Coordinates of C-alpha atoms and ligand atoms in Angstrom, one line a residue:
M759 CA 53.5 213.0 -74.9
T760 CA 54.5 215.8 -72.5
S761 CA 57.1 218.6 -73.1
S762 CA 58.6 218.1 -69.7
G763 CA 61.5 216.1 -71.1
A764 CA 60.8 213.1 -68.8
T765 CA 59.1 211.1 -71.5
P766 CA 62.1 211.1 -74.0
T767 CA 64.4 210.1 -71.2
L768 CA 62.1 207.3 -70.3
K769 CA 61.9 206.2 -73.9
A770 CA 65.7 206.3 -74.3
D771 CA 65.9 204.2 -71.1
H772 CA 63.4 201.8 -72.2
A773 CA 65.0 201.3 -75.5
A774 CA 68.4 200.7 -73.9
L775 CA 66.8 198.3 -71.5
V776 CA 65.2 196.4 -74.2
E777 CA 68.4 196.3 -76.2
E778 CA 70.5 195.0 -73.4
L779 CA 67.9 192.3 -72.6
T780 CA 67.9 191.3 -76.3
R781 CA 71.7 191.1 -76.4
L782 CA 71.6 188.8 -73.2
L783 CA 68.7 186.5 -74.2
G784 CA 68.5 186.7 -78.0
D785 CA 65.8 188.1 -80.3
G786 CA 63.1 185.6 -79.7
H787 CA 63.2 185.8 -75.9
V788 CA 62.4 189.4 -75.3
S789 CA 59.0 191.0 -76.2
T790 CA 57.6 194.5 -76.4
D791 CA 54.6 193.3 -78.4
P792 CA 51.6 195.3 -77.0
D793 CA 49.3 192.3 -77.0
E794 CA 51.8 190.4 -75.0
L795 CA 52.5 193.2 -72.6
E796 CA 48.7 193.5 -72.1
L797 CA 48.5 189.8 -71.5
C798 CA 51.1 190.1 -68.8
S799 CA 49.4 193.0 -67.1
V800 CA 46.2 191.2 -66.1
D801 CA 45.3 188.2 -64.2
F802 CA 42.0 186.6 -63.3
S803 CA 41.5 189.1 -60.4
E804 CA 40.6 191.7 -63.0
Q805 CA 42.3 194.6 -61.3
R806 CA 44.8 196.8 -63.2
L807 CA 47.8 198.1 -61.6
A808 CA 50.3 199.0 -64.4
T809 CA 51.3 197.9 -67.9
A810 CA 54.4 195.7 -68.3
A811 CA 57.2 197.5 -70.1
V812 CA 58.9 194.3 -71.5
V813 CA 58.7 190.5 -71.2
A814 CA 61.9 188.6 -70.8
R815 CA 62.3 184.8 -71.1
P816 CA 65.3 183.5 -69.5
G817 CA 66.6 180.0 -70.5
S818 CA 69.2 179.5 -67.7
V819 CA 70.1 180.7 -64.2
D820 CA 72.8 182.9 -65.8
D821 CA 70.1 184.5 -67.9
V822 CA 68.0 185.2 -64.8
R823 CA 71.0 186.8 -63.0
G824 CA 71.8 188.8 -66.3
I825 CA 68.3 190.1 -66.2
I826 CA 68.6 191.1 -62.6
A827 CA 71.9 192.9 -63.3
I828 CA 70.3 194.9 -66.2
A829 CA 67.2 195.7 -64.1
E830 CA 69.4 196.9 -61.2
K831 CA 71.3 199.1 -63.7
H832 CA 68.1 200.7 -65.0
G833 CA 66.3 200.7 -61.8
A834 CA 63.6 198.6 -63.3
P835 CA 61.2 196.5 -61.2
L836 CA 61.2 192.8 -61.8
V837 CA 58.1 190.7 -61.8
P838 CA 58.6 186.9 -61.8
R839 CA 55.9 185.0 -63.7
G840 CA 54.9 181.4 -64.3
A841 CA 51.7 180.7 -66.1
S842 CA 49.8 183.5 -64.3
M843 CA 47.1 181.2 -63.2
S844 CA 46.6 183.5 -60.2
Y845 CA 43.7 185.7 -59.0
T846 CA 45.6 187.8 -56.6
L847 CA 47.7 190.1 -58.7
G848 CA 51.0 188.4 -57.8
P849 CA 52.5 187.9 -61.3
I850 CA 51.3 191.3 -62.7
P851 CA 53.3 194.6 -62.4
Q852 CA 52.4 197.2 -59.9
R853 CA 54.9 199.8 -61.1
P854 CA 55.3 201.1 -64.7
G855 CA 58.6 200.2 -66.4
S856 CA 58.6 196.6 -65.1
I857 CA 60.3 193.7 -66.6
V858 CA 58.1 190.6 -66.5
V859 CA 60.3 187.6 -66.1
D860 CA 58.4 184.7 -67.7
M861 CA 60.1 181.5 -66.4
R862 CA 58.5 179.0 -68.6
R863 CA 61.5 178.4 -70.8
M864 CA 63.2 177.1 -67.7
N865 CA 61.2 173.8 -67.7
R866 CA 63.8 171.2 -67.5
I867 CA 63.7 168.2 -65.1
L868 CA 67.3 168.4 -64.1
D869 CA 67.6 165.2 -62.1
I870 CA 65.4 162.2 -61.1
N871 CA 67.6 160.3 -58.6
L872 CA 66.1 157.0 -57.5
D873 CA 69.1 156.2 -55.4
D874 CA 68.7 159.3 -53.3
L875 CA 64.9 159.5 -53.9
T876 CA 64.9 163.1 -55.1
V877 CA 63.7 165.1 -58.1
T878 CA 65.3 168.5 -59.0
V879 CA 63.6 170.7 -61.5
E880 CA 63.8 174.2 -63.0
T881 CA 61.0 176.2 -61.7
G882 CA 59.2 177.0 -64.9
V883 CA 58.2 173.3 -65.4
T884 CA 54.4 172.7 -65.1
W885 CA 53.0 170.1 -62.8
A886 CA 51.7 168.2 -65.8
E887 CA 55.3 167.9 -67.3
L888 CA 56.6 166.8 -63.9
R889 CA 53.9 164.2 -63.6
A890 CA 54.6 163.0 -67.0
A891 CA 58.4 162.7 -66.2
L892 CA 57.6 160.5 -63.1
A893 CA 54.9 158.5 -64.8
G894 CA 56.8 155.3 -65.4
C895 CA 58.6 155.5 -62.1
A896 CA 57.6 153.6 -58.9
Y897 CA 58.2 156.9 -57.0
E898 CA 56.5 160.2 -56.9
I899 CA 56.1 163.5 -55.1
P900 CA 53.0 162.6 -52.9
F901 CA 51.9 166.2 -53.3
H902 CA 50.6 166.1 -56.9
G903 CA 50.1 169.8 -57.5
P904 CA 47.2 172.3 -57.9
F905 CA 44.1 171.7 -60.0
S906 CA 45.7 174.3 -62.5
G907 CA 48.7 172.1 -63.0
S908 CA 48.1 171.6 -66.7
R909 CA 49.5 175.2 -67.0
A910 CA 50.6 176.2 -63.6
T911 CA 54.4 176.0 -62.9
V912 CA 56.3 174.7 -59.9
G913 CA 57.7 178.2 -59.4
G914 CA 54.2 179.7 -59.3
G915 CA 53.3 177.1 -56.7
L916 CA 56.3 178.1 -54.5
G917 CA 55.3 181.7 -54.8
N918 CA 51.6 181.0 -53.9
W919 CA 52.2 178.0 -51.4
A920 CA 50.2 175.7 -53.7
V921 CA 47.8 173.2 -52.1
G922 CA 45.5 170.8 -54.0
W923 CA 46.0 167.2 -55.0
G924 CA 47.8 164.6 -52.9
K925 CA 49.4 164.6 -49.5
G926 CA 50.2 167.9 -47.7
D927 CA 51.1 170.9 -49.9
I928 CA 54.0 172.0 -51.9
T929 CA 56.3 172.4 -48.8
T930 CA 55.6 168.9 -47.4
Y931 CA 58.3 167.1 -49.7
L932 CA 60.4 170.2 -50.6
L933 CA 64.0 169.9 -49.8
G934 CA 65.2 173.3 -50.9
V935 CA 65.2 175.9 -53.6
E936 CA 67.6 178.0 -55.5
V937 CA 66.9 181.7 -55.6
A938 CA 68.5 184.5 -57.7
L939 CA 68.3 187.6 -55.4
A940 CA 67.9 191.1 -56.5
D941 CA 71.2 192.1 -55.1
G942 CA 73.0 189.7 -57.5
R943 CA 73.6 186.9 -55.1
L944 CA 72.5 183.3 -55.8
L945 CA 71.2 181.4 -52.8
Q946 CA 70.5 177.7 -52.2
T947 CA 68.3 176.7 -49.3
G948 CA 67.7 173.5 -47.2
A949 CA 69.3 170.4 -48.6
L950 CA 70.5 172.3 -51.7
A951 CA 72.6 174.5 -49.5
T952 CA 74.5 171.6 -47.9
D953 CA 75.1 169.4 -51.0
P954 CA 73.5 170.4 -54.3
Q955 CA 74.6 167.2 -55.9
H956 CA 73.2 164.8 -53.4
P957 CA 70.5 166.8 -51.4
A958 CA 69.1 164.7 -48.6
L959 CA 68.1 166.4 -45.3
T960 CA 67.1 170.0 -44.6
C961 CA 67.9 170.1 -40.9
Y962 CA 71.5 171.4 -40.9
G963 CA 71.0 174.8 -39.1
P964 CA 68.1 177.0 -39.9
D965 CA 66.3 176.0 -43.2
L966 CA 65.7 179.2 -45.2
T967 CA 63.4 177.4 -47.7
R968 CA 60.1 178.5 -46.2
L969 CA 61.1 182.1 -46.3
F970 CA 60.7 182.0 -50.0
I971 CA 57.3 180.1 -50.1
N972 CA 54.2 182.2 -50.5
D973 CA 56.5 185.2 -50.8
A974 CA 54.7 186.0 -54.1
G975 CA 58.1 186.4 -55.7
S976 CA 58.9 189.3 -53.4
L977 CA 62.2 188.0 -52.2
G978 CA 63.8 186.6 -55.3
I979 CA 63.4 184.7 -58.5
K980 CA 63.4 180.9 -57.8
T981 CA 65.4 179.0 -60.4
K982 CA 65.5 175.5 -59.1
A983 CA 63.5 173.3 -56.6
C984 CA 64.3 169.9 -55.3
F985 CA 61.7 167.5 -53.8
R986 CA 61.8 164.2 -51.9
L987 CA 60.3 161.2 -53.8
E988 CA 58.3 158.5 -52.0
R989 CA 57.1 155.2 -53.2
K990 CA 53.7 155.5 -54.9
A991 CA 50.8 154.1 -53.0
G992 CA 50.4 150.4 -53.1
G993 CA 46.6 150.8 -53.1
S994 CA 44.0 153.5 -53.2
A995 CA 40.4 153.6 -52.1
Y996 CA 37.8 156.0 -53.5
A997 CA 34.4 156.9 -52.0
A998 CA 31.8 159.7 -52.3
W999 CA 28.6 160.5 -50.5
G1000 CA 25.7 162.6 -51.4
F1001 CA 24.0 165.1 -49.0
A1002 CA 20.8 167.1 -49.0
E1003 CA 22.4 169.7 -46.8
E1004 CA 25.6 171.6 -47.0
D1005 CA 26.1 171.6 -43.2
Q1006 CA 26.0 167.7 -43.1
A1007 CA 28.5 167.5 -45.9
L1008 CA 30.8 169.9 -44.1
A1009 CA 30.4 168.0 -40.8
L1010 CA 31.8 164.9 -42.6
M1011 CA 34.6 166.8 -44.3
S1012 CA 35.7 168.1 -40.8
E1013 CA 35.4 164.7 -39.4
I1014 CA 37.6 163.3 -42.3
G1015 CA 40.0 166.1 -41.6
R1016 CA 40.2 165.0 -37.9
L1017 CA 40.5 161.3 -38.7
G1018 CA 43.7 162.3 -40.7
V1019 CA 43.9 159.4 -43.1
A1020 CA 42.5 160.8 -46.3
T1021 CA 44.9 162.0 -49.0
D1022 CA 42.2 164.1 -50.6
C1023 CA 38.8 165.3 -49.5
F1024 CA 36.7 167.8 -51.4
V1025 CA 33.1 169.0 -51.1
F1026 CA 31.3 170.2 -54.2
G1027 CA 28.0 171.9 -54.4
P1028 CA 25.1 172.1 -56.8
Y1029 CA 26.9 174.4 -59.3
H1030 CA 30.0 172.4 -59.6
H1031 CA 28.0 169.1 -59.9
R1032 CA 26.3 170.7 -62.9
V1033 CA 29.7 171.7 -64.3
F1034 CA 30.8 168.0 -64.0
Y1035 CA 27.6 166.4 -65.4
S1036 CA 27.3 168.9 -68.2
R1037 CA 30.7 168.1 -69.6
P1038 CA 30.4 167.0 -73.2
R1039 CA 31.2 163.3 -73.7
P1040 CA 35.0 163.2 -74.3
P1041 CA 36.3 162.1 -77.7
A1042 CA 37.2 158.3 -78.0
H1043 CA 41.0 158.9 -77.7
E1044 CA 40.6 160.9 -74.4
A1045 CA 38.2 158.3 -73.0
K1046 CA 40.7 155.6 -73.8
A1047 CA 43.5 157.5 -72.2
L1048 CA 41.4 158.0 -69.1
L1049 CA 40.6 154.3 -68.9
R1050 CA 44.3 153.4 -69.3
A1051 CA 45.3 156.0 -66.6
I1052 CA 42.8 154.5 -64.2
A1053 CA 44.0 150.9 -64.9
R1054 CA 47.7 152.2 -64.4
Q1055 CA 46.9 153.7 -61.0
S1056 CA 45.1 150.7 -59.7
S1057 CA 46.8 148.0 -57.6
G1058 CA 46.4 145.0 -59.7
R1059 CA 43.8 143.7 -62.2
L1060 CA 41.1 143.0 -59.7
N1061 CA 41.3 146.6 -58.3
A1062 CA 41.5 148.0 -61.8
A1063 CA 38.3 146.2 -62.7
R1064 CA 36.6 147.6 -59.5
N1065 CA 37.7 151.1 -60.3
L1066 CA 36.7 150.9 -63.9
F1067 CA 33.3 149.4 -62.8
D1068 CA 32.8 152.2 -60.3
L1069 CA 33.8 154.8 -63.1
L1070 CA 31.3 153.4 -65.5
R1071 CA 28.5 153.0 -63.2
G1072 CA 28.6 156.7 -62.7
G1073 CA 28.0 157.2 -66.4
K1074 CA 28.1 160.8 -67.3
L1075 CA 27.7 161.8 -63.7
G1076 CA 24.0 162.5 -64.0
F1077 CA 23.4 161.0 -60.6
L1078 CA 25.1 164.3 -59.1
A1079 CA 22.0 166.2 -60.3
R1080 CA 20.0 164.4 -57.4
W1081 CA 22.4 165.6 -54.8
P1082 CA 23.0 169.3 -53.9
W1083 CA 26.2 168.4 -52.1
S1084 CA 28.9 165.6 -52.2
V1085 CA 32.0 164.8 -50.3
Q1086 CA 34.6 163.1 -52.5
T1087 CA 37.5 161.4 -50.9
I1088 CA 40.6 159.3 -51.6
V1089 CA 42.6 157.3 -49.2
D1090 CA 46.0 155.8 -50.1
G1091 CA 47.8 152.9 -48.3
A1092 CA 50.9 150.8 -48.5
N1093 CA 48.6 148.3 -50.2
Q1094 CA 45.0 147.9 -51.2
R1095 CA 44.0 146.2 -48.0
A1096 CA 45.5 149.1 -45.9
A1097 CA 43.7 151.7 -48.0
D1098 CA 40.3 149.8 -47.8
A1099 CA 40.7 149.4 -44.1
A1100 CA 41.5 153.2 -43.5
M1101 CA 38.5 153.9 -45.9
G1102 CA 36.4 151.9 -43.6
A1103 CA 36.7 154.6 -40.8
L1104 CA 35.5 157.2 -43.3
R1105 CA 32.6 155.1 -44.3
S1106 CA 31.5 154.8 -40.7
A1107 CA 31.7 158.5 -40.2
A1108 CA 29.7 159.1 -43.3
R1109 CA 26.9 156.6 -42.2
R1110 CA 26.7 158.3 -38.8
L1111 CA 26.5 161.8 -40.4
G1112 CA 23.7 160.7 -43.0
G1113 CA 25.8 160.6 -46.1
K1114 CA 24.4 158.3 -48.9
P1115 CA 26.9 156.4 -50.9
I1116 CA 27.2 157.5 -54.4
P1117 CA 29.5 156.2 -57.2
P1118 CA 33.1 157.6 -56.7
S1119 CA 33.4 157.9 -60.5
L1120 CA 34.3 161.8 -60.4
V1121 CA 37.1 161.3 -57.9
I1122 CA 38.5 158.2 -59.6
A1123 CA 38.6 160.1 -62.9
M1124 CA 40.2 163.1 -61.2
R1125 CA 42.8 161.2 -59.5
A1126 CA 43.8 159.7 -63.0
M1127 CA 43.7 163.2 -64.6
P1128 CA 44.0 165.6 -61.8
F1129 CA 44.6 168.8 -63.8
V1130 CA 41.2 170.3 -64.8
P1131 CA 40.8 172.3 -67.9
I1132 CA 41.3 175.9 -66.7
E1133 CA 38.5 177.3 -68.7
E1134 CA 36.1 175.0 -66.8
L1135 CA 36.7 176.6 -63.4
I1136 CA 37.6 180.2 -64.4
V1137 CA 34.7 180.7 -66.8
G1138 CA 31.2 179.8 -65.8
I1139 CA 28.8 177.4 -67.4
D1140 CA 27.1 180.3 -69.2
G1141 CA 30.2 182.1 -70.0
E1142 CA 30.4 184.1 -66.9
C1143 CA 33.8 185.6 -65.7
S1144 CA 34.7 184.5 -62.2
F1145 CA 37.3 184.8 -59.4
P1146 CA 37.8 182.4 -56.5
S1147 CA 39.1 183.5 -53.2
N1148 CA 40.5 181.1 -50.7
C1149 CA 40.3 181.1 -46.9
T1150 CA 41.6 178.5 -44.4
V1151 CA 40.8 178.3 -40.7
S1152 CA 41.1 175.7 -38.1
L1153 CA 38.7 172.8 -38.3
S1154 CA 36.9 174.0 -35.1
Q1155 CA 36.2 177.4 -36.8
G1156 CA 35.0 176.0 -40.2
M1157 CA 31.2 176.0 -39.5
A1158 CA 31.3 179.6 -38.0
L1159 CA 33.1 180.8 -41.2
K1160 CA 30.5 179.1 -43.3
R1161 CA 27.6 180.7 -41.4
A1162 CA 29.3 184.1 -41.7
L1163 CA 29.5 183.6 -45.5
D1164 CA 25.8 182.5 -45.6
A1165 CA 24.7 185.6 -43.7
F1166 CA 27.1 187.9 -45.9
F1167 CA 25.7 186.6 -49.3
A1168 CA 22.1 186.7 -48.0
E1169 CA 22.5 190.3 -46.9
R1170 CA 24.0 191.2 -50.3
A1171 CA 21.3 189.3 -52.3
D1172 CA 19.7 192.5 -53.7
F1173 CA 23.0 194.0 -54.6
M1174 CA 24.1 190.9 -56.3
R1175 CA 20.7 190.5 -58.2
A1176 CA 20.9 194.1 -59.3
H1177 CA 24.4 193.5 -60.9
G1178 CA 23.7 190.0 -62.1
L1179 CA 26.3 188.5 -59.7
M1180 CA 26.3 184.9 -58.6
A1181 CA 28.4 183.0 -55.9
T1182 CA 29.3 179.4 -55.5
R1183 CA 31.6 177.5 -53.1
L1184 CA 34.1 174.7 -53.0
Y1185 CA 35.5 173.2 -49.8
L1186 CA 38.5 171.1 -48.9
T1187 CA 40.3 169.9 -45.9
T1188 CA 44.1 170.0 -45.8
A1189 CA 45.8 168.4 -42.9
N1190 CA 44.1 169.9 -39.8
A1191 CA 42.4 172.9 -41.5
F1192 CA 39.1 173.8 -43.2
G1193 CA 39.3 175.6 -46.5
V1194 CA 36.6 177.3 -48.4
E1195 CA 36.7 178.9 -51.8
P1196 CA 33.9 181.1 -52.6
I1197 CA 33.7 182.0 -56.3
I1198 CA 32.0 185.2 -57.5
Y1199 CA 30.7 185.3 -61.1
W1200 CA 29.5 188.1 -63.4
R1201 CA 28.9 188.7 -67.0
D1202 CA 31.6 190.6 -68.9
R1203 CA 34.0 190.6 -71.7
M1204 CA 36.9 188.1 -71.5
N1205 CA 40.2 189.8 -70.4
P1206 CA 43.2 188.6 -72.6
L1207 CA 44.3 186.1 -70.0
R1208 CA 40.9 184.6 -69.7
Y1209 CA 40.4 184.5 -73.4
S1210 CA 43.8 182.7 -73.8
V1211 CA 42.8 179.8 -71.7
L1212 CA 39.4 179.2 -73.6
G1213 CA 39.1 176.2 -76.0
E1214 CA 37.7 176.6 -79.4
D1215 CA 34.1 176.0 -78.3
R1216 CA 34.1 178.5 -75.4
R1217 CA 35.9 181.1 -77.6
R1218 CA 33.1 180.9 -80.2
R1219 CA 30.3 181.0 -77.6
F1220 CA 31.8 183.4 -75.0
G1221 CA 34.9 185.0 -76.4
H1222 CA 33.3 188.2 -77.6
Q1223 CA 30.9 189.2 -75.0
P1224 CA 30.3 192.9 -74.4
E1225 CA 32.1 194.7 -71.7
N1226 CA 30.3 195.1 -68.4
A1227 CA 32.4 197.4 -66.2
T1228 CA 29.6 198.1 -63.8
A1229 CA 29.1 194.4 -63.0
R1230 CA 32.8 193.9 -62.7
E1231 CA 33.3 196.7 -60.4
A1232 CA 30.4 195.3 -58.2
A1233 CA 32.0 191.9 -58.2
L1234 CA 35.3 193.5 -57.2
A1235 CA 33.7 195.4 -54.3
L1236 CA 31.8 192.3 -53.1
R1237 CA 35.0 190.3 -53.0
R1238 CA 36.9 193.0 -51.2
E1239 CA 34.1 193.3 -48.7
M1240 CA 34.1 189.5 -48.1
V1241 CA 37.9 189.4 -47.5
T1242 CA 37.9 192.4 -45.2
N1243 CA 34.7 192.0 -43.2
I1244 CA 34.0 188.3 -43.2
F1245 CA 37.4 186.4 -43.6
A1246 CA 39.7 188.8 -41.7
P1247 CA 38.0 188.5 -38.3
F1248 CA 38.5 184.8 -38.3
R1249 CA 42.4 185.3 -38.6
P1250 CA 42.6 183.0 -41.5
T1251 CA 45.5 182.0 -43.6
H1252 CA 45.5 182.7 -47.3
V1253 CA 47.6 180.9 -49.9
Q1254 CA 48.4 182.9 -53.1
V1255 CA 48.8 186.2 -51.0
G1256 CA 50.0 188.1 -54.1
K1257 CA 49.2 191.7 -53.9
Y1258 CA 45.7 191.1 -52.7
Y1259 CA 45.3 189.6 -49.2
P1260 CA 46.0 191.9 -46.3
Y1261 CA 49.0 190.2 -45.1
R1262 CA 50.6 193.0 -43.3
A1263 CA 47.5 193.8 -41.3
S1264 CA 47.1 190.2 -40.4
R1265 CA 50.4 190.2 -38.3
H1266 CA 49.2 190.6 -34.8
N1267 CA 52.5 191.7 -33.6
P1268 CA 54.3 194.5 -35.4
D1269 CA 57.7 192.7 -34.9
C1270 CA 56.5 190.0 -37.3
W1271 CA 56.3 192.6 -40.1
S1272 CA 59.4 194.6 -39.2
V1273 CA 61.6 191.4 -39.3
L1274 CA 60.2 190.6 -42.7
E1275 CA 60.9 194.1 -43.9
G1276 CA 64.5 193.7 -42.6
I1277 CA 65.0 190.5 -44.6
K1278 CA 63.5 192.2 -47.7
N1279 CA 65.9 195.2 -47.3
A1280 CA 68.9 192.7 -46.9
V1281 CA 68.1 190.8 -50.1
D1282 CA 66.5 193.5 -52.3
P1283 CA 67.9 196.8 -51.0
K1284 CA 66.6 198.7 -54.0
R1285 CA 63.2 197.2 -53.7
L1286 CA 63.1 196.0 -57.3
M1287 CA 61.7 192.5 -56.8
N1288 CA 58.0 192.4 -57.4
P1289 CA 57.0 195.6 -55.7
G1290 CA 53.6 195.5 -53.9
A1291 CA 53.8 191.7 -53.4
L1292 CA 52.9 190.7 -49.8
G1293 CA 52.4 194.4 -49.3
L1294 CA 56.1 195.1 -49.6
D1295 CA 56.3 198.2 -51.7
Ligands
LIG1788 C1 41.4 176.7 -62.6 C2 42.3 177.1 -61.5 C3 42.6 176.1 -60.6 C4 43.4 176.4 -59.4 N1 43.6 175.4 -58.5 C5 44.5 175.6 -57.5 C6 44.8 174.6 -56.5 O1 44.2 173.5 -56.6 N2 45.6 174.9 -55.5 C7 46.2 176.1 -55.4 O2 47.0 176.3 -54.5 N3 46.1 177.1 -56.3 C8 45.2 176.9 -57.4 N4 45.0 177.8 -58.3 C9 45.7 179.1 -58.3 C10 47.1 179.0 -59.0 O3 47.0 178.5 -60.3 C11 48.2 178.3 -58.3 O4 48.6 178.9 -57.1 C12 49.5 178.0 -59.1 O5 50.4 177.3 -58.4 C13 50.1 179.2 -59.8 O6 51.0 178.8 -60.7 P1 51.6 179.8 -61.9 O7 52.7 179.1 -62.6 O8 50.4 180.1 -62.8 O9 52.1 181.1 -61.0 P2 51.9 182.6 -61.3 O10 50.4 182.9 -61.2 O11 52.6 183.0 -62.6 O12 52.7 183.3 -60.1 C14 52.3 183.1 -58.8 C15 53.2 183.9 -58.0 O13 54.5 183.3 -57.9 C16 55.4 184.3 -58.4 N5 56.4 183.5 -59.2 C17 56.1 182.8 -60.3 N6 57.2 182.1 -60.6 C18 58.2 182.4 -59.8 C19 59.5 182.1 -59.8 N7 60.2 181.2 -60.6 N8 60.3 182.7 -58.7 C20 59.7 183.5 -57.9 N9 58.5 183.9 -57.9 C21 57.6 183.3 -58.9 C22 54.7 185.3 -59.1 O14 55.3 186.6 -59.1 C23 53.4 185.4 -58.4 O15 53.5 186.1 -57.2 C24 44.1 177.5 -59.4 C25 43.8 178.6 -60.4 C26 43.0 178.3 -61.4 C27 42.8 179.3 -62.5

């Protein structure tokens, strides 16, 4: 408390802001509970910027526009938030006095139109909810969502440019979005701009949709998204190969990228192999649900029997312990014969590059249940905290990036040992690109978000570890150094820019930045929409 007079004014403003939000949304949908404000002020990146002032949960587009009007009146920054499954500061406030707009009440599937082959959703829907809604249908969005889809929302995926399971990425089948702008306007893009009732094509004049993808919520609050549906694959083939050497596995992954027929292709290393084979045996009902899902996703009885046999011969995945590296892949086709034939090309490449076939049990199970338990990837096997970073380069640059990372972590080995840090990596190929996710681990207390995703067992074992600010700072410094000194010279792309990756510095031509700033000024003249996101303060 100061005697300057500023604090009472701020307090009065804050009380009025909360009162107006409560009048708009109703009592249960506005929170100033300190625990909740704290939860909304941290993500997995562990950096603290500012504490949220209030959390508002809109239930409709009118609510969102009402919140924006109140924010505008009070000059309060707005921070759109999905499930906050991010590690780049996107959904957490940078400025004090911010309203966090938690979109998860807006989770309705508005329309599944099998005549026009479209699905329209509110953006607070999770990928798991969307998948469940389309489960009984012969059609799907062939991009299935991020690994975090059990909690992550479609809106967060749009804000981060989600990649992950299935074909392409979140933009590949996107027909348009609806966005509530900070200046009060409501914009539809792409096919939604032409005919919101029957969206079809996006090619009528400039399609503004992509402007709002990976914008980290800096250009508006997305309220609706419309995707094109396609007939589900008539057949899917699964394969996996073990490798003694990381380079060999990556050579195959790059070759698979170039062949261009795989729907999914991931490379896992020794640490993640251990994560997978150390999983406790699932309870009977979960095991049965998995078997049912595999049978459902198979093309006919014979193929279901083959997939179940492949799953079961992998047992508890103990065979992964014998292989430091594995390439895991799925090929989809119009029918089983087409999928198997296309997989033939991958098998030849694997043979040529020294891969040893291993049971594809992991990838069969993951296709059936693609959304991993969040706690499994964001908390280490022994209860370490972790943050991944993503970096994507062209296929021809991939190995050079990998070698630069090898050298970086080798040089920092003493520093890492001194602070008890560890690093692992995942790789994937998306379209014609080579992606790597280095993950840094350290021992520390669980921040409230991390604690909130732990199941009972991990809460009991790891939920109350002591604070270790020194190791955390070391991990943060190591990550920043990697992004600045190792990633940046490759001129990579980063999904999930948030408030972390050096987007502005990466624009090689200043005009690229000034045009974006002009757009920001046009849609958010008071700079209230997620300040700091993309580097737009
Ligand atoms: C275990 C784990 C696995 C992951 N796997 C993947 C993966 O496979 N692929 C991948 O791409 N990412 C992955 N991620 C990162 C992240 O979960 C995804 O990017 C996800 O799409 C984020 O969704 P969210 O709902 O949690 O969004 P948030 O984290 O809440 O928000 C993300 C950004 O979008 C903005 N935003 C959210 N909703 C809206 C809205 N309605 N309107 C405007 N802006 C909005 C936020 O301000 C923020 O900048 C993973 C994360 C974890 C922890």
